[in-house]
Amino acid sequence: MRNAILRLTGLQKTFPASGGHGQIAAVDDLDLTIFAGEFLAVVGPSGGGKSTLINLVAGFIKPTRGEILKNGLHIRGPGPDRVVVFQDHAIFPWYTALENVAYGLRRQKLGKKQILEKAYEALTLVGLVETAQMYPAAMSGGMRQRVALARVLVLRPDILLLDEPFAALDAITRAHLQDELLKLWADCGWTIIFVTHNLAEAVYLADRVVVLNPPPRGLSEIVEINIPRPRARNAEQLILLAGNLELGINTFTTNRRTD
């Protein structure tokens, strides 16, 4: 039996409408259980609340209604047990790769030697130890994203939240980092919530794929990806699953325009 690490119950998040007239729901009445060690992908059309979900679980924003429980305890705000990697890398341009990775450890007030050891270990795991003294301006997009992953890795979170982390990368770099992420996930035992618009990416990476549509429809489907790992990107089953997801999302989008 799988152990639940996150339970989202009756979750709603509203924001003020433009002009200050009323509220708009980004997430409404969402119920979802996420299991420890699971790789969960979240897909759906724009406005479905995917990024809002990431920010809610991270504790950056509070729900309007409902609750988020981690191991039975309410999430009240951000914590080192839940770390986010965004599309734009979010690394400091004035720090080297090593200094970026060490940043979170310095905030934990560890000794200098321990910080350096942990930071170098994380850079080694993402294949960047030889570029430890390089600044982000001299790095490729893929290298900067690996620095962002190393900065997460060094904190040893329980839950890794990724909001379209590979969207800005070329196809070859994207595929390489997908495989690198899978290896880190297997090695570190993270629970991952991965937001993407790329359906092929979702079915290749995930154990389950959640389809979020804009309210009031909300969570419309949860697809189990029962395909053994390691997976082949061009596997017929994966292509079929991605196609079915695309058909469902496109049907919803078309119906929404004609309602």
Tab-separated table of C-alpha atoms in Angstrom:
chain	number	residue	atom	x	y	z
A	1	MET	CA	0.000	0.000	0.000
A	2	ARG	CA	1.349	3.425	-0.963
A	3	ASN	CA	1.777	6.093	1.704
A	4	ALA	CA	0.236	9.496	1.051
A	5	ILE	CA	2.617	12.404	1.583
A	6	LEU	CA	0.197	15.150	0.440
A	7	ARG	CA	-3.568	15.397	0.707
A	8	LEU	CA	-5.382	18.311	-0.930
A	9	THR	CA	-8.999	18.556	0.177
A	10	GLY	CA	-11.641	20.996	-1.083
A	11	LEU	CA	-8.835	23.275	-2.213
A	12	GLN	CA	-9.802	26.677	-3.600
A	13	LYS	CA	-7.717	29.723	-4.500
A	14	THR	CA	-9.297	32.903	-5.795
A	15	PHE	CA	-7.726	36.161	-6.952
A	16	PRO	CA	-9.284	39.610	-7.419
A	17	ALA	CA	-10.799	40.087	-10.871
A	18	SER	CA	-9.503	42.871	-13.085
A	19	GLY	CA	-10.973	46.198	-12.092
A	20	GLY	CA	-11.488	44.941	-8.557
A	21	HIS	CA	-14.940	43.527	-9.272
A	22	GLY	CA	-15.354	40.137	-7.618
A	23	GLN	CA	-13.030	37.151	-7.533
A	24	ILE	CA	-11.733	34.673	-10.113
A	25	ALA	CA	-11.032	31.081	-9.101
A	26	ALA	CA	-7.684	29.682	-10.259
A	27	VAL	CA	-8.253	26.419	-8.370
A	28	ASP	CA	-11.680	25.383	-7.129
A	29	ASP	CA	-12.764	22.412	-5.018
A	30	LEU	CA	-9.670	20.330	-5.810
A	31	ASP	CA	-9.245	16.960	-4.108
A	32	LEU	CA	-5.972	15.152	-4.784
A	33	THR	CA	-3.755	12.645	-3.000
A	34	ILE	CA	-0.054	12.469	-3.837
A	35	PHE	CA	2.012	9.502	-2.732
A	36	ALA	CA	5.486	9.445	-1.210
A	37	GLY	CA	8.156	8.932	-3.848
A	38	GLU	CA	5.708	9.532	-6.704
A	39	PHE	CA	6.510	11.423	-9.902
A	40	LEU	CA	3.311	13.331	-10.655
A	41	ALA	CA	2.960	15.429	-13.815
A	42	VAL	CA	0.353	18.180	-14.053
A	43	VAL	CA	-0.898	19.244	-17.497
A	44	GLY	CA	-3.808	21.162	-18.973
A	45	PRO	CA	-4.748	24.351	-20.816
A	46	SER	CA	-3.701	27.809	-19.673
A	47	GLY	CA	-5.770	29.046	-16.769
A	48	GLY	CA	-6.148	25.580	-15.242
A	49	GLY	CA	-4.328	26.516	-12.048
A	50	LYS	CA	-1.141	24.492	-12.578
A	51	SER	CA	1.278	27.145	-11.341
A	52	THR	CA	-1.162	28.138	-8.607
A	53	LEU	CA	-1.083	24.540	-7.391
A	54	ILE	CA	2.732	24.651	-7.201
A	55	ASN	CA	2.635	27.904	-5.224
A	56	LEU	CA	0.005	26.532	-2.840
A	57	VAL	CA	1.959	23.357	-2.063
A	58	ALA	CA	5.172	25.400	-1.706
A	59	GLY	CA	3.399	27.593	0.837
A	60	PHE	CA	4.049	30.802	-1.111
A	61	ILE	CA	0.317	31.559	-1.129
A	62	LYS	CA	-2.500	30.414	1.141
A	63	PRO	CA	-5.689	28.720	-0.026
A	64	THR	CA	-8.929	30.669	0.049
A	65	ARG	CA	-10.662	27.522	1.229
A	66	GLY	CA	-9.747	23.888	1.880
A	67	GLU	CA	-6.558	22.398	3.229
A	68	ILE	CA	-3.200	20.938	2.258
A	69	LEU	CA	-1.794	18.299	4.583
A	70	LYS	CA	1.752	16.967	4.414
A	71	ASN	CA	2.115	13.775	6.423
A	72	GLY	CA	-1.048	14.770	8.274
A	73	LEU	CA	0.105	18.299	9.182
A	74	HIS	CA	-1.219	21.527	7.683
A	75	ILE	CA	1.087	23.442	5.361
A	76	ARG	CA	1.176	26.972	6.752
A	77	GLY	CA	3.996	28.490	4.691
A	78	PRO	CA	7.261	27.764	2.863
A	79	GLY	CA	9.684	25.202	4.242
A	80	PRO	CA	12.938	23.457	3.301
A	81	ASP	CA	11.014	20.196	2.901
A	82	ARG	CA	9.368	21.652	-0.267
A	83	VAL	CA	11.600	23.308	-2.861
A	84	VAL	CA	10.638	24.868	-6.210
A	85	VAL	CA	12.525	24.969	-9.517
A	86	PHE	CA	11.094	27.497	-11.960
A	87	GLN	CA	11.421	27.855	-15.727
A	88	ASP	CA	13.706	30.884	-15.434
A	89	HIS	CA	16.349	29.052	-13.341
A	90	ALA	CA	16.102	31.646	-10.506
A	91	ILE	CA	19.847	31.546	-9.815
A	92	PHE	CA	21.823	34.616	-8.789
A	93	PRO	CA	23.830	36.078	-11.705
A	94	TRP	CA	26.412	37.606	-9.365
A	95	TYR	CA	27.281	34.233	-7.791
A	96	THR	CA	29.315	31.392	-9.283
A	97	ALA	CA	27.764	27.949	-9.690
A	98	LEU	CA	29.336	26.900	-6.395
A	99	GLU	CA	28.130	30.017	-4.574
A	100	ASN	CA	24.605	29.556	-5.924
A	101	VAL	CA	24.455	25.971	-4.676
A	102	ALA	CA	25.939	26.963	-1.303
A	103	TYR	CA	23.451	29.805	-0.782
A	104	GLY	CA	20.755	27.753	0.930
A	105	LEU	CA	23.309	26.007	3.121
A	106	ARG	CA	24.722	29.331	4.318
A	107	ARG	CA	21.221	30.280	5.418
A	108	GLN	CA	21.231	27.103	7.530
A	109	LYS	CA	24.357	28.425	9.294
A	110	LEU	CA	26.503	25.374	8.628
A	111	GLY	CA	30.280	25.494	8.909
A	112	LYS	CA	32.260	26.662	5.862
A	113	LYS	CA	33.923	23.283	5.305
A	114	GLN	CA	30.619	21.422	5.498
A	115	ILE	CA	28.984	23.892	3.105
A	116	LEU	CA	31.754	23.450	0.505
A	117	GLU	CA	31.664	19.650	0.780
A	118	LYS	CA	27.898	19.502	0.319
A	119	ALA	CA	27.898	22.038	-2.533
A	120	TYR	CA	30.659	20.218	-4.441
A	121	GLU	CA	28.846	16.912	-3.907
A	122	ALA	CA	25.652	18.359	-5.412
A	123	LEU	CA	27.511	19.841	-8.400
A	124	THR	CA	29.186	16.479	-8.970
A	125	LEU	CA	25.806	14.730	-9.075
A	126	VAL	CA	24.566	17.068	-11.844
A	127	GLY	CA	27.854	16.909	-13.766
A	128	LEU	CA	28.997	20.478	-13.121
A	129	VAL	CA	31.866	20.143	-10.666
A	130	GLU	CA	34.387	21.321	-13.274
A	131	THR	CA	32.436	24.563	-13.758
A	132	ALA	CA	32.051	25.372	-10.060
A	133	GLN	CA	33.694	28.801	-10.462
A	134	MET	CA	31.737	29.778	-13.590
A	135	TYR	CA	29.173	32.580	-13.507
A	136	PRO	CA	25.659	32.118	-14.990
A	137	ALA	CA	26.339	34.565	-17.850
A	138	ALA	CA	28.945	32.135	-19.207
A	139	MET	CA	26.658	29.098	-18.930
A	140	SER	CA	24.210	27.568	-21.385
A	141	GLY	CA	20.530	27.351	-20.453
A	142	GLY	CA	20.929	23.676	-19.656
A	143	MET	CA	23.875	24.356	-17.351
A	144	ARG	CA	21.965	27.055	-15.487
A	145	GLN	CA	19.048	24.681	-14.984
A	146	ARG	CA	21.416	22.030	-13.647
A	147	VAL	CA	22.754	24.580	-11.167
A	148	ALA	CA	19.143	25.169	-10.086
A	149	LEU	CA	18.701	21.411	-9.621
A	150	ALA	CA	21.946	21.193	-7.635
A	151	ARG	CA	20.794	24.013	-5.384
A	152	VAL	CA	17.649	21.993	-4.663
A	153	LEU	CA	19.511	18.712	-4.320
A	154	VAL	CA	21.834	20.057	-1.635
A	155	LEU	CA	18.871	20.910	0.623
A	156	ARG	CA	17.551	17.308	0.580
A	157	PRO	CA	13.835	18.211	0.351
A	158	ASP	CA	11.020	15.692	0.643
A	159	ILE	CA	9.022	17.292	-2.178
A	160	LEU	CA	10.404	18.817	-5.366
A	161	LEU	CA	8.083	21.201	-7.211
A	162	LEU	CA	8.958	21.971	-10.830
A	163	ASP	CA	7.071	24.612	-12.801
A	164	GLU	CA	7.881	24.043	-16.500
A	165	PRO	CA	11.610	23.779	-15.724
A	166	PHE	CA	12.692	22.717	-19.231
A	167	ALA	CA	10.321	24.816	-21.359
A	168	ALA	CA	12.980	27.264	-22.562
A	169	LEU	CA	15.541	24.604	-23.543
A	170	ASP	CA	16.269	23.096	-26.948
A	171	ALA	CA	15.021	19.559	-27.593
A	172	ILE	CA	18.378	17.804	-27.101
A	173	THR	CA	19.176	19.580	-23.825
A	174	ARG	CA	15.616	19.038	-22.649
A	175	ALA	CA	15.819	15.280	-23.250
A	176	HIS	CA	19.181	15.099	-21.470
A	177	LEU	CA	17.878	16.933	-18.407
A	178	GLN	CA	14.723	14.813	-18.325
A	179	ASP	CA	16.898	11.714	-17.969
A	180	GLU	CA	19.127	13.444	-15.429
A	181	LEU	CA	16.066	14.397	-13.383
A	182	LEU	CA	14.813	10.791	-13.449
A	183	LYS	CA	18.168	9.572	-12.161
A	184	LEU	CA	18.215	12.154	-9.355
A	185	TRP	CA	14.614	11.259	-8.469
A	186	ALA	CA	15.532	7.574	-8.209
A	187	ASP	CA	18.667	8.329	-6.181
A	188	CYS	CA	17.169	10.914	-3.819
A	189	GLY	CA	13.694	9.484	-3.212
A	190	TRP	CA	11.927	12.779	-3.870
A	191	THR	CA	8.216	13.170	-4.372
A	192	ILE	CA	7.961	15.276	-7.540
A	193	ILE	CA	5.153	17.489	-8.831
A	194	PHE	CA	6.077	18.511	-12.371
A	195	VAL	CA	4.070	21.101	-14.314
A	196	THR	CA	4.458	20.991	-18.094
A	197	HIS	CA	2.626	21.855	-21.303
A	198	ASN	CA	4.568	19.138	-23.127
A	199	LEU	CA	2.401	16.008	-23.052
A	200	ALA	CA	5.129	13.728	-24.406
A	201	GLU	CA	7.352	14.909	-21.566
A	202	ALA	CA	4.601	14.255	-19.032
A	203	VAL	CA	3.956	10.641	-20.029
A	204	TYR	CA	7.678	9.888	-20.393
A	205	LEU	CA	8.527	11.122	-16.889
A	206	ALA	CA	5.520	10.527	-14.682
A	207	ASP	CA	3.890	7.731	-12.698
A	208	ARG	CA	0.577	9.578	-13.018
A	209	VAL	CA	-0.576	12.559	-15.068
A	210	VAL	CA	-3.165	14.939	-13.641
A	211	VAL	CA	-5.203	17.020	-16.097
A	212	LEU	CA	-6.314	20.379	-14.669
A	213	ASN	CA	-8.825	22.519	-16.526
A	214	PRO	CA	-9.997	26.018	-15.582
A	215	PRO	CA	-12.812	26.101	-13.007
A	216	PRO	CA	-15.518	25.014	-12.750
A	217	ARG	CA	-14.348	21.812	-14.437
A	218	GLY	CA	-11.063	21.596	-12.530
A	219	LEU	CA	-9.463	18.173	-12.202
A	220	SER	CA	-10.899	16.209	-15.107
A	221	GLU	CA	-8.646	13.164	-15.347
A	222	ILE	CA	-5.848	11.248	-13.642
A	223	VAL	CA	-3.961	8.919	-15.982
A	224	GLU	CA	-1.804	6.082	-14.638
A	225	ILE	CA	1.349	5.542	-16.714
A	226	ASN	CA	1.792	1.809	-16.182
A	227	ILE	CA	4.825	1.459	-18.441
A	228	PRO	CA	7.989	-0.068	-16.960
A	229	ARG	CA	11.113	2.057	-16.545
A	230	PRO	CA	13.443	2.815	-18.212
A	231	ARG	CA	11.112	3.960	-20.981
A	232	ALA	CA	11.777	4.560	-24.659
A	233	ARG	CA	10.693	8.016	-25.807
A	234	ASN	CA	9.293	6.653	-29.055
A	235	ALA	CA	7.406	3.775	-27.419
A	236	GLU	CA	4.031	3.322	-29.089
A	237	GLN	CA	2.208	3.261	-25.741
A	238	LEU	CA	3.665	6.624	-24.723
A	239	ILE	CA	2.803	8.204	-28.054
A	240	LEU	CA	-0.764	6.903	-27.771
A	241	LEU	CA	-1.149	8.195	-24.199
A	242	ALA	CA	0.150	11.651	-25.144
A	243	GLY	CA	-2.213	11.725	-28.126
A	244	ASN	CA	-5.214	10.827	-25.971
A	245	LEU	CA	-4.310	13.548	-23.473
A	246	GLU	CA	-3.966	16.102	-26.260
A	247	LEU	CA	-7.332	15.105	-27.716
A	248	GLY	CA	-9.037	15.551	-24.349
A	249	ILE	CA	-7.410	18.937	-23.684
A	250	ASN	CA	-8.148	20.220	-27.198
A	251	THR	CA	-11.770	19.075	-26.927
A	252	PHE	CA	-12.174	20.995	-23.670
A	253	THR	CA	-10.535	24.114	-25.133
A	254	THR	CA	-12.746	24.005	-28.236
A	255	ASN	CA	-15.910	23.522	-26.164
A	256	ARG	CA	-14.888	26.375	-23.898
A	257	ARG	CA	-14.603	28.750	-26.868
A	258	THR	CA	-18.060	27.809	-28.151
A	259	ASP	CA	-19.933	27.845	-24.826
